[in-house]
PDB file of C-alpha atoms in Angstrom:
ATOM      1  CA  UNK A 558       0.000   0.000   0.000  1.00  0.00           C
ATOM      2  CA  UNK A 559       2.592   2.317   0.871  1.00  0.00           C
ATOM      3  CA  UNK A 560       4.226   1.822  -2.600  1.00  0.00           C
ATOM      4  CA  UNK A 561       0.800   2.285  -4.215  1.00  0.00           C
ATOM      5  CA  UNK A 562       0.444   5.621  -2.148  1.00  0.00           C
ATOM      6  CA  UNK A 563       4.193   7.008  -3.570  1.00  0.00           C
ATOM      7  CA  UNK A 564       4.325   5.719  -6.872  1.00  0.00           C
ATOM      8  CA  UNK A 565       1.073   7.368  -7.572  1.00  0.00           C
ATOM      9  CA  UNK A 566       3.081  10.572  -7.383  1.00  0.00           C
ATOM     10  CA  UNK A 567       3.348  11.569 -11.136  1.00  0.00           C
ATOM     11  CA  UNK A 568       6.324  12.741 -11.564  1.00  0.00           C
ATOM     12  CA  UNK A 569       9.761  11.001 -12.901  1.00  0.00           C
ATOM     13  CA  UNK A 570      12.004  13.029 -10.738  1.00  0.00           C
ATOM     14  CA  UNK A 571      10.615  10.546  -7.537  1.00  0.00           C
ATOM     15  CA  UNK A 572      12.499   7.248  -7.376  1.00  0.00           C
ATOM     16  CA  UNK A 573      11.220   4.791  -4.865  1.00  0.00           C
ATOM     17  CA  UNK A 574      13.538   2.381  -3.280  1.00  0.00           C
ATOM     18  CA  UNK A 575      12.639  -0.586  -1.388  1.00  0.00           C
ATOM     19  CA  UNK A 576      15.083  -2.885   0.290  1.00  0.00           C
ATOM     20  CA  UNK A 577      14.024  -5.834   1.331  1.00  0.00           C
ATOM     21  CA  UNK A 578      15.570  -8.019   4.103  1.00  0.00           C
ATOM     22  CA  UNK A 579      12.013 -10.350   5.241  1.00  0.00           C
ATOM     23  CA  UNK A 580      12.303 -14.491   5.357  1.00  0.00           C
ATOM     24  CA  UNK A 581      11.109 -14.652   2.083  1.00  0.00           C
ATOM     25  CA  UNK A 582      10.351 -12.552  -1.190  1.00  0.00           C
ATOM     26  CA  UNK A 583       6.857 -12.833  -1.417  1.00  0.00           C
ATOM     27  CA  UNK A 584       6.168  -8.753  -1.568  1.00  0.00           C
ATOM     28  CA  UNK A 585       8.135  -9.631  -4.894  1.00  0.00           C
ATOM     29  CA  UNK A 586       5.406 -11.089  -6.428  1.00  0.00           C
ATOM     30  CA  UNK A 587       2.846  -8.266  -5.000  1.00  0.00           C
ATOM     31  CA  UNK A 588       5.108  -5.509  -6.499  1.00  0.00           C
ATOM     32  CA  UNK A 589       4.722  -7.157 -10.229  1.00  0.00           C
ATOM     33  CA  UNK A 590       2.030  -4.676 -10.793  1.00  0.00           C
ATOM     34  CA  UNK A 591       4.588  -2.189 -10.797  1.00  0.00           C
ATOM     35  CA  UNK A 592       7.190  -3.665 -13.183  1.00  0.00           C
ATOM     36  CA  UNK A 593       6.790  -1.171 -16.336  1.00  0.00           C
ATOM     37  CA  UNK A 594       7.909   1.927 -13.464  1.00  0.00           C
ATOM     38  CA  UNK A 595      11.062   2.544 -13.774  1.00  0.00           C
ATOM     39  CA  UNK A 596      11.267   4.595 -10.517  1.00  0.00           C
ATOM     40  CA  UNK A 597      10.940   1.772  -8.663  1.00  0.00           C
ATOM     41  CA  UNK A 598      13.933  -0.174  -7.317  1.00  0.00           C
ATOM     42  CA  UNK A 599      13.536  -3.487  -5.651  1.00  0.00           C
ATOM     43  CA  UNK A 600      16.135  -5.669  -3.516  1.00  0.00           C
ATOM     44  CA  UNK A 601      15.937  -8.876  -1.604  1.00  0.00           C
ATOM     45  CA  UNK A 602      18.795  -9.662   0.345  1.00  0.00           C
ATOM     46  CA  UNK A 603      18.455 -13.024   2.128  1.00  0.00           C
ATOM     47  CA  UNK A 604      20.984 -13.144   4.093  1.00  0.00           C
ATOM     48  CA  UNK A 605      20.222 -11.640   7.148  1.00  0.00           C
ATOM     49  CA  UNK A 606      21.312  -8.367   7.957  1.00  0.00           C
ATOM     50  CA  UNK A 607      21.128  -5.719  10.487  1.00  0.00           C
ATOM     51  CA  UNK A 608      18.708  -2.830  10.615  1.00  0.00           C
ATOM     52  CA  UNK A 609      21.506  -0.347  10.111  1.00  0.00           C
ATOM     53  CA  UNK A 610      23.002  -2.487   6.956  1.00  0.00           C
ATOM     54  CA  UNK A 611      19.591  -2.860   5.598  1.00  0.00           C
ATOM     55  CA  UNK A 612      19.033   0.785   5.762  1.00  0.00           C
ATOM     56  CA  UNK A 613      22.440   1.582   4.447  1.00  0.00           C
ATOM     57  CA  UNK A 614      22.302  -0.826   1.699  1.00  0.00           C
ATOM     58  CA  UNK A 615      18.705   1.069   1.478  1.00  0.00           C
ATOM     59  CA  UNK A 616      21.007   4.671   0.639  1.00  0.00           C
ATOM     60  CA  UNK A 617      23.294   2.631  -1.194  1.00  0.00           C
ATOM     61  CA  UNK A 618      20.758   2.095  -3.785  1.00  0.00           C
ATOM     62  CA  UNK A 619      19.281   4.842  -4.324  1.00  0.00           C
ATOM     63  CA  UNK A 620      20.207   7.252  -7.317  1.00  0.00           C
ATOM     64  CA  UNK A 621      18.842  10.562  -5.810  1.00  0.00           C
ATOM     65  CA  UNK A 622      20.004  14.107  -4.669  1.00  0.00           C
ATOM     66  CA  UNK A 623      17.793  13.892  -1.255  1.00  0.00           C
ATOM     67  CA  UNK A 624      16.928  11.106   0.154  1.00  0.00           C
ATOM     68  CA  UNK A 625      13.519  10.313   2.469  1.00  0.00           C
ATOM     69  CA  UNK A 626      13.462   7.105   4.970  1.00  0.00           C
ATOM     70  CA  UNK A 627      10.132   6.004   5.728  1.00  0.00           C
ATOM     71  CA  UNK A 628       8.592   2.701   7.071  1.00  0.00           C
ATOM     72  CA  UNK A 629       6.892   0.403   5.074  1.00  0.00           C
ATOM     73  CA  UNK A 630       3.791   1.757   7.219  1.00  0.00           C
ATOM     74  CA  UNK A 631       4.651   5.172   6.399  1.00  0.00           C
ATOM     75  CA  UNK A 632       3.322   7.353   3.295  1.00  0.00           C
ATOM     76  CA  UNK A 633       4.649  10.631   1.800  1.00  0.00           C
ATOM     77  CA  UNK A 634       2.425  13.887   1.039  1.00  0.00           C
ATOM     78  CA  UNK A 635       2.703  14.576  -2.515  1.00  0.00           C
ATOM     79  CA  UNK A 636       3.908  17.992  -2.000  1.00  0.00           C
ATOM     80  CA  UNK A 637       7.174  16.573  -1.102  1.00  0.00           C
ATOM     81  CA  UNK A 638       8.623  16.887  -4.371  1.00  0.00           C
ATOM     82  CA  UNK A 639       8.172  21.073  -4.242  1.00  0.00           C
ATOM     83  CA  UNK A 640       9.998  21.260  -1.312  1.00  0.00           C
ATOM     84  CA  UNK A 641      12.508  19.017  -2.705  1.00  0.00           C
ATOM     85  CA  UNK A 642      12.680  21.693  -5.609  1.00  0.00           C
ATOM     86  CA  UNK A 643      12.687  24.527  -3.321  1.00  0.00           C
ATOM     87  CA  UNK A 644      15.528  23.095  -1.058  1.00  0.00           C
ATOM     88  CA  UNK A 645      17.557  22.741  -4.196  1.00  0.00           C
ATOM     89  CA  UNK A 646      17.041  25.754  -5.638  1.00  0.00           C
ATOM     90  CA  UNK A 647      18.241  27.812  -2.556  1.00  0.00           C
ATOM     91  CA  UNK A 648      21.370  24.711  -1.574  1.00  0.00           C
ATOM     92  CA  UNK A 649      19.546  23.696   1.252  1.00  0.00           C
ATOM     93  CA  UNK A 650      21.047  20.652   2.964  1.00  0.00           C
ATOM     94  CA  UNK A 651      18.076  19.265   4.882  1.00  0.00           C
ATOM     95  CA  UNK A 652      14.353  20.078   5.924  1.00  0.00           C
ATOM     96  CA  UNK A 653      12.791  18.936   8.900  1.00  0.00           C
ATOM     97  CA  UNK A 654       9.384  18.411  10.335  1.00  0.00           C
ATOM     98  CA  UNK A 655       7.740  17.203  13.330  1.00  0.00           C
ATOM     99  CA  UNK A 656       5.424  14.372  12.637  1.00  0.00           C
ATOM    100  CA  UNK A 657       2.048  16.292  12.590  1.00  0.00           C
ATOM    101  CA  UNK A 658       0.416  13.784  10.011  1.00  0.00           C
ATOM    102  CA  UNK A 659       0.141   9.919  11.727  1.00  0.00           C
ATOM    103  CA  UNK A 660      -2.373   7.442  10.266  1.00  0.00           C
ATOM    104  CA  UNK A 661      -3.394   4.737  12.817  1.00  0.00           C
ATOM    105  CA  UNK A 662      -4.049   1.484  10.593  1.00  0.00           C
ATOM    106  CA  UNK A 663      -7.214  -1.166  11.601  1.00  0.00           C
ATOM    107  CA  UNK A 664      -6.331  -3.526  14.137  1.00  0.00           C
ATOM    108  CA  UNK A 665      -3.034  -1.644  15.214  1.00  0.00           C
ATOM    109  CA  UNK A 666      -3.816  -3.093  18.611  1.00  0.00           C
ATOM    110  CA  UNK A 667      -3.397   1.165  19.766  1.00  0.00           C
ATOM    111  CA  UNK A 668      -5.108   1.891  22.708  1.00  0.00           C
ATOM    112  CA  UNK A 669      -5.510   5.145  24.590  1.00  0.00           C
ATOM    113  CA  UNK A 670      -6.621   4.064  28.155  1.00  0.00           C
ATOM    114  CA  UNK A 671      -9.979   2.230  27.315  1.00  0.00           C
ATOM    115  CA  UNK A 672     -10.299   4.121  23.642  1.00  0.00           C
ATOM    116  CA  UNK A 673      -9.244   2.251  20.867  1.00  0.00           C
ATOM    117  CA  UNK A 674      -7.246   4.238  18.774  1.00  0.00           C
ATOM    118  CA  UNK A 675      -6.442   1.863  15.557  1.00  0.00           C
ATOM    119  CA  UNK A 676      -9.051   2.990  13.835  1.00  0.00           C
ATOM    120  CA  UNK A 677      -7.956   3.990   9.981  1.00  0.00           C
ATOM    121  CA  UNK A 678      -7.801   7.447  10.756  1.00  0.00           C
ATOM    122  CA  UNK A 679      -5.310  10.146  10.070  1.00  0.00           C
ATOM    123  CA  UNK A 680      -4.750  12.753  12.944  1.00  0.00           C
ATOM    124  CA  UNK A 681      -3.917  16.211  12.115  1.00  0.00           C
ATOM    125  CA  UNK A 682      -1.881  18.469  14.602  1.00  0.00           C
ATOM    126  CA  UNK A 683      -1.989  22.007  14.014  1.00  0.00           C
ATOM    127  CA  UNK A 684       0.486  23.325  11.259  1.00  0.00           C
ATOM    128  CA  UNK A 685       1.912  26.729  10.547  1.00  0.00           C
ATOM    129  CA  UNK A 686       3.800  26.193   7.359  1.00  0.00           C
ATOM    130  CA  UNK A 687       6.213  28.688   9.117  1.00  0.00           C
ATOM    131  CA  UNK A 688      10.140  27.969   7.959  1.00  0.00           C
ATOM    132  CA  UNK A 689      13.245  28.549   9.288  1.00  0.00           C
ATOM    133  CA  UNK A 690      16.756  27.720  10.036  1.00  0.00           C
ATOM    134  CA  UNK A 691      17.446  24.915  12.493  1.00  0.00           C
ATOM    135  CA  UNK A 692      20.776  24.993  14.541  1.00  0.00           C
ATOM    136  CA  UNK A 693      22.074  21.446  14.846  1.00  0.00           C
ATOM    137  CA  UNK A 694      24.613  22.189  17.229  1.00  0.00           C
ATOM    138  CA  UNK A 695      21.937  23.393  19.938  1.00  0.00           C
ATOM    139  CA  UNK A 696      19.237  20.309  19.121  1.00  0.00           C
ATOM    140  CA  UNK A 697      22.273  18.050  19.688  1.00  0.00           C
ATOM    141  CA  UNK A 698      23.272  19.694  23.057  1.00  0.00           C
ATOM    142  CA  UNK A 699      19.504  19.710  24.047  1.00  0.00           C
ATOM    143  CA  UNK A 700      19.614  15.805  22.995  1.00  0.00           C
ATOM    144  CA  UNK A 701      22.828  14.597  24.910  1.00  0.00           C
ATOM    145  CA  UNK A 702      21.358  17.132  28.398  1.00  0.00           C
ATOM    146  CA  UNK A 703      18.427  14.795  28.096  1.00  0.00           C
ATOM    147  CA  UNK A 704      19.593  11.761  27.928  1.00  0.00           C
ATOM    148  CA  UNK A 705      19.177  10.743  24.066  1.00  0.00           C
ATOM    149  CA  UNK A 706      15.507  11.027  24.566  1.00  0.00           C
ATOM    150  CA  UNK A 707      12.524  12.675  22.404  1.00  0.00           C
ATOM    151  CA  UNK A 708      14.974  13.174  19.341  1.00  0.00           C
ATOM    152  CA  UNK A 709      12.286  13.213  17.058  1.00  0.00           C
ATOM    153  CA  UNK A 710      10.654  16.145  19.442  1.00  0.00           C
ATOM    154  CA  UNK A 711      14.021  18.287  18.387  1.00  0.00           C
ATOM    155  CA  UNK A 712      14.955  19.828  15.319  1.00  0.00           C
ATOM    156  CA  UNK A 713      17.617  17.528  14.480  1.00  0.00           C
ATOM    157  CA  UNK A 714      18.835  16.909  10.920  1.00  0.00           C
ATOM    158  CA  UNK A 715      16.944  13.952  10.570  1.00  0.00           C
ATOM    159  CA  UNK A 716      16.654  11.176   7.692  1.00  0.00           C
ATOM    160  CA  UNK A 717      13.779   9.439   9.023  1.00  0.00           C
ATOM    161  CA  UNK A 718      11.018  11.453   8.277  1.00  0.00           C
ATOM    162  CA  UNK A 719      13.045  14.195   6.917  1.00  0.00           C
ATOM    163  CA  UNK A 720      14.830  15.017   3.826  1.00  0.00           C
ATOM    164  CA  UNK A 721      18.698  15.117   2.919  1.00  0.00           C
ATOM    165  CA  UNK A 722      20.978  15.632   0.744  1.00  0.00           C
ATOM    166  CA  UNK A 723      22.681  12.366  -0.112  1.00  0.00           C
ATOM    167  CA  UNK A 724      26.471  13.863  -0.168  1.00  0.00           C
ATOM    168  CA  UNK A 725      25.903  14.819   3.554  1.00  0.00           C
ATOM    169  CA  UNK A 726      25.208  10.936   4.164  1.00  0.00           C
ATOM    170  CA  UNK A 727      28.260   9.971   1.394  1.00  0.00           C
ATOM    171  CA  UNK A 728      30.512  12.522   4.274  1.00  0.00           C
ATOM    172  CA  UNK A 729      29.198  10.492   6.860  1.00  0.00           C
ATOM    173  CA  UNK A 730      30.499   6.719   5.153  1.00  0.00           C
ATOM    174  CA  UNK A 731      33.547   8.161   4.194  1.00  0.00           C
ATOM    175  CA  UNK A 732      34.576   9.201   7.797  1.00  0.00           C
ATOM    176  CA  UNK A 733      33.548   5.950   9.179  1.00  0.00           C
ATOM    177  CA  UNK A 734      33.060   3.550   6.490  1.00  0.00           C
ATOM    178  CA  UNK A 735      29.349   2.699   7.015  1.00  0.00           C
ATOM    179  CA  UNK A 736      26.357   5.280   6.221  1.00  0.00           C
ATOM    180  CA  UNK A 737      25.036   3.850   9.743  1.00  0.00           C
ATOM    181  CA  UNK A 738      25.568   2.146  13.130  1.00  0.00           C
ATOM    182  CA  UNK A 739      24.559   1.520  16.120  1.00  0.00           C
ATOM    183  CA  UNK A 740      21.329  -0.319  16.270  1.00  0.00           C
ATOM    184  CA  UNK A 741      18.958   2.504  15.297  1.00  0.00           C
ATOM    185  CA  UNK A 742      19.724   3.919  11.976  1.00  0.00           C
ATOM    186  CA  UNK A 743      17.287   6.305  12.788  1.00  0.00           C
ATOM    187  CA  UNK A 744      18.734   8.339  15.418  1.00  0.00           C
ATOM    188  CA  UNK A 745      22.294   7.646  14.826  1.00  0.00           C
ATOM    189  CA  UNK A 746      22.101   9.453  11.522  1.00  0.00           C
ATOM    190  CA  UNK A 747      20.157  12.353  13.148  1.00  0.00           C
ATOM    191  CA  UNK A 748      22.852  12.498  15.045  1.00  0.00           C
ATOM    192  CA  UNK A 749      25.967  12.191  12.852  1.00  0.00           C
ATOM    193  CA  UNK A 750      23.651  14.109  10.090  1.00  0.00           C
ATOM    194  CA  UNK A 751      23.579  17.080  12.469  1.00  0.00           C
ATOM    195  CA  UNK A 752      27.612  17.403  12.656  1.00  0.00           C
ATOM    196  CA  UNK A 753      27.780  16.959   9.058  1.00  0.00           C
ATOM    197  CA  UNK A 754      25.026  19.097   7.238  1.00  0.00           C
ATOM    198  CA  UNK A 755      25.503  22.899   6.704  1.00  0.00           C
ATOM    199  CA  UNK A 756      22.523  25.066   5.677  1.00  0.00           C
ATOM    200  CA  UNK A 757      19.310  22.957   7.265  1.00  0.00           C
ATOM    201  CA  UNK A 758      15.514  24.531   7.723  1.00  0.00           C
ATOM    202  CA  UNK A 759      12.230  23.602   9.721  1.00  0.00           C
ATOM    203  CA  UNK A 760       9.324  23.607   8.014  1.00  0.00           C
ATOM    204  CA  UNK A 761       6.332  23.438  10.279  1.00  0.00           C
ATOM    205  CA  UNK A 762       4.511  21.522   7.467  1.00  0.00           C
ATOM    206  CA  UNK A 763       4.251  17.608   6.890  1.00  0.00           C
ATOM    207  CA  UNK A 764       5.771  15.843   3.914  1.00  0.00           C
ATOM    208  CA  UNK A 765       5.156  12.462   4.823  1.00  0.00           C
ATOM    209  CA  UNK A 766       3.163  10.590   7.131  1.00  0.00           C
ATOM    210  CA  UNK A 767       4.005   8.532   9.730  1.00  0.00           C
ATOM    211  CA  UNK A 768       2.052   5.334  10.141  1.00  0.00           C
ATOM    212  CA  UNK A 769       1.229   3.368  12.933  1.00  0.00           C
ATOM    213  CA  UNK A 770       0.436  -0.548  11.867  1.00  0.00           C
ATOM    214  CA  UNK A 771       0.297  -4.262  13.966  1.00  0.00           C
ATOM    215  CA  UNK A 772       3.736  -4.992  13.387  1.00  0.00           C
ATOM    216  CA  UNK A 773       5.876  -1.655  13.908  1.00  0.00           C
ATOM    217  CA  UNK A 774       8.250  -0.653  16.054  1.00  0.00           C
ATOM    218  CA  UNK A 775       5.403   2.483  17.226  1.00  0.00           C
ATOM    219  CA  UNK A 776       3.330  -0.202  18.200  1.00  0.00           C
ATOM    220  CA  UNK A 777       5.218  -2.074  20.176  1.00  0.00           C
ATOM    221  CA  UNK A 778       6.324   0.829  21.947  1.00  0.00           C
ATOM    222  CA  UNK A 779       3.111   1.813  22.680  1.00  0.00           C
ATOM    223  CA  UNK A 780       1.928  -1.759  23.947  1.00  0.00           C
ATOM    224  CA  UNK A 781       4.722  -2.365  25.807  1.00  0.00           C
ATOM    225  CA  UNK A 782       6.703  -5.165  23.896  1.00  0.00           C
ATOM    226  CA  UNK A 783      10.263  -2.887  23.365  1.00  0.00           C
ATOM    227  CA  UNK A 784      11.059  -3.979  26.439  1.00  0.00           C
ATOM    228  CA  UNK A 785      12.754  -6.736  28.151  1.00  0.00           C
ATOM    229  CA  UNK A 786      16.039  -8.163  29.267  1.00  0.00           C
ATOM    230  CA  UNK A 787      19.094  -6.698  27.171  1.00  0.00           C
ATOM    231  CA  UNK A 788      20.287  -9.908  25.409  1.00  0.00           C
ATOM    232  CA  UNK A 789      16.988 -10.153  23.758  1.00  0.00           C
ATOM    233  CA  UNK A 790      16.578  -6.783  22.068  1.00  0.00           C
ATOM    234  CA  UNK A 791      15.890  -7.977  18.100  1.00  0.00           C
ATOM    235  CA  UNK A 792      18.505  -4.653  17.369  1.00  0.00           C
ATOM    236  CA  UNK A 793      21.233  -7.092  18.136  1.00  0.00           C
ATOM    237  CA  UNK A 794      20.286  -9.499  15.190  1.00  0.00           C
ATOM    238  CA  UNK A 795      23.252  -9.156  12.208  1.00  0.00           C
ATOM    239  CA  UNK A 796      25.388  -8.028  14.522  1.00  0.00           C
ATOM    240  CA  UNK A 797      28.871 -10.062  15.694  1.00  0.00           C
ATOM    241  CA  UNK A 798      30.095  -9.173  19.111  1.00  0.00           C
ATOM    242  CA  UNK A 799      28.191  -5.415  19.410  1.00  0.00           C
ATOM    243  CA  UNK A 800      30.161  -2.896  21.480  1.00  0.00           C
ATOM    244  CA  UNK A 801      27.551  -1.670  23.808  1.00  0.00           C
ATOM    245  CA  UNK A 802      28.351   1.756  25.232  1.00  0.00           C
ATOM    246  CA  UNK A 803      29.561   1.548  28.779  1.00  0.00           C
ATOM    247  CA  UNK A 804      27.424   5.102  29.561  1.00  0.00           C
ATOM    248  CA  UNK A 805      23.973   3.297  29.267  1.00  0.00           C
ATOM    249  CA  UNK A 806      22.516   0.711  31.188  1.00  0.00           C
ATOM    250  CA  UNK A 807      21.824  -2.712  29.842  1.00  0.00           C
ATOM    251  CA  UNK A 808      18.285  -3.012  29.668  1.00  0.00           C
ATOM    252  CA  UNK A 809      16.174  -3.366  26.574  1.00  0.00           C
ATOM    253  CA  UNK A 810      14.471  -0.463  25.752  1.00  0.00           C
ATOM    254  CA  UNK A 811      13.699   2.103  23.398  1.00  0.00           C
ATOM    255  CA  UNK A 812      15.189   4.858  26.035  1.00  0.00           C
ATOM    256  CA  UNK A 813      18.472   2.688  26.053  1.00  0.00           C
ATOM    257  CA  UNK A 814      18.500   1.366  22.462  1.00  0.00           C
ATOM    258  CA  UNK A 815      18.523   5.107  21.391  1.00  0.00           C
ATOM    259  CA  UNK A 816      20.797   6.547  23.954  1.00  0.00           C
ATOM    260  CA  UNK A 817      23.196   3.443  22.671  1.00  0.00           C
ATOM    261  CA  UNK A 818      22.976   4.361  19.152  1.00  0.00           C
ATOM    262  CA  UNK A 819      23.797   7.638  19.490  1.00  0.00           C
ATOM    263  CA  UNK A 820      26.670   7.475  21.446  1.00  0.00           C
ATOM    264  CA  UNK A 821      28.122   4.740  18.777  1.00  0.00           C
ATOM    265  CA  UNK A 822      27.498   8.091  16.202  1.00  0.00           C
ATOM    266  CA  UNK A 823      29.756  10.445  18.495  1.00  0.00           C
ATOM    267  CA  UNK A 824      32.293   7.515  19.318  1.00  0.00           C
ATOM    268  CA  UNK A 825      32.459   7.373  15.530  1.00  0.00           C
ATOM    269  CA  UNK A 826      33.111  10.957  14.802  1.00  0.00           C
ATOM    270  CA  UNK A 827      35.403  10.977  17.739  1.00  0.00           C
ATOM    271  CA  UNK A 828      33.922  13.083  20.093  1.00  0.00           C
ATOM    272  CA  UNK A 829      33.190  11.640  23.220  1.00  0.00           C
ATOM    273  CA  UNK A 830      34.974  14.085  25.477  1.00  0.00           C
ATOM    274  CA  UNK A 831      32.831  17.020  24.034  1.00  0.00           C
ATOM    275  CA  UNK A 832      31.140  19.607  26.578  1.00  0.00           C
ATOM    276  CA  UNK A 833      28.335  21.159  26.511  1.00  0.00           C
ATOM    277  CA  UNK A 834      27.093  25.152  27.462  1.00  0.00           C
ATOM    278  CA  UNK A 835      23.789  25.088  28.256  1.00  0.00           C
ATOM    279  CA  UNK A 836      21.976  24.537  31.237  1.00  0.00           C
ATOM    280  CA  UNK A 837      20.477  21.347  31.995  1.00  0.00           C
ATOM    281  CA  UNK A 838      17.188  21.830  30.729  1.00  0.00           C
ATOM    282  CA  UNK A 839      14.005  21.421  32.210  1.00  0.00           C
ATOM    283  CA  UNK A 840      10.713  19.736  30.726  1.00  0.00           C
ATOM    284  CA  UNK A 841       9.377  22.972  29.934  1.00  0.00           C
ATOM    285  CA  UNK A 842      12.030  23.954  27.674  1.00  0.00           C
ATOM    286  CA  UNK A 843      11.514  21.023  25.669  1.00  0.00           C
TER     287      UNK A 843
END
């Protein structure tokens, strides 16, 4: 569905990438319907790999300026390909957005107390359309004072959800030799991304959607299953002999998976003796 949703875009400038890393091939076969569009690019890899090779082998694929990572529950408003155009035009390195836009698919399992919440609809939080420059530096100081947490609450450079310019994520495998690592591609690129990339913007408007379905890693969050004891976090799977950072504790958890992930991106880059200015901050300056 989500590859219906994109490749109904019309326009040749969108490629959409999908790698593939499931037991079997069988979406394959589904995405036959689609073999006269070029713009699509499909990949099974069967041997097993981790979430941060499957993502980077993901990047490695693709053929675009900016990229966008997205779930396979996720969709993308078609709008994105103007501000694409717009960042471009004016060397923009990355936009950002919070998620504003979530759909909630049938039988997520979602619950809010005693409200079920799975219930096919999209929720709409307010949006501005206002734009402006985002400051890295001070989102990643706000990040490491609170403990890795909320990163997708901050105005990080981010790739999940967010758009970037590929060469920023080319700097980031030539300095380490990987486009990701860690266990969460996610936020270890929003980290590394935001010592890299020059030139980045906010746009208080959302160009793509985040979805919420049975199997994600939303859901599970939200029912309680990212949690457990530390040698059975599914992160771990692909990886030989992980490095865990000696800073966070070893529980499994989203908290500690994160906070993990993005101390492997400042280990990488060589900064782990870096201090910050700020105050600690409290919740209301989140």
């Amino acid at each position: 569905e989500t590859a219906k949703q994109i490749l109904s875009i019309n326009d040749d400038r969108v490629q959409l990438v999908i790698q593939d890393n499931s037991d079997n091939d069988t979406l394959k076969n589904k995405l036959k319907i689609f073999e006269n569009d070029k713009r699509l690019k499909y990949n099974y890899t069967k041997k097993q790999l981790s979430f941060v090779d499957n993502f980077g082998k993901a990047v490695s694929d693709s053929d675009g300026e900016y990229i966008c990572a997205i779930g396979d529950d996720d969709g993308v408003n078609p709008e994105i390909v103007e501000i694409v155009e717009w960042a471009k035009l004016n060397s923009i390195s990355s936009v950002q957005y919070k998620l504003k836009a979530i759909y909630v698919w049938p039988d997520s399992g979602i619950y809010q107390g005693s409200k079920r919440l799975d219930n096919g609809n999209l929720n709409l939080s307010k949006i501005t359309s206002r734009v402006y420059a985002a400051n890295p530096a001070l989102e990643l100081e706000k990040l490491f004072l609170n403990g890795c947490q909320n990163y997708l609450k901050l105005n990080m450079v981010k790739l999940y959800h967010g758009i970037v310019l590929k060469v920023c994520l080319d700097t980031i495998k030539n300095r380490t030799g990987k486009y990701f690592n860690g266990l969460s591609p996610d936020i270890y690129s929003a980290v590394a991304l935001s010592l890299v990339s020059k030139n980045n913007v906010f746009i208080d408007y959302p160009f793509t959607i985040s979805g919420i379905c049975k199997t994600s890693g939303s859901a599970d969050s939200a029912t309680g299953k990212h949690t457990g004891k530390w040698e059975d976090a599914p992160h771990f799977a692909g990886h030989l002999n992980y490095q865990w950072s000696d800073k966070v504790p070893k529980i499994y958890s989203v908290e500690t998976i994160w906070a993990d992930s993005a101390m492997a991106a400042i280990k990488d880059f060589e900064m782990e003796n870096m201090h910050f200015n700020l105050a600690p901050l409290t919740a209301d300056c989140l």
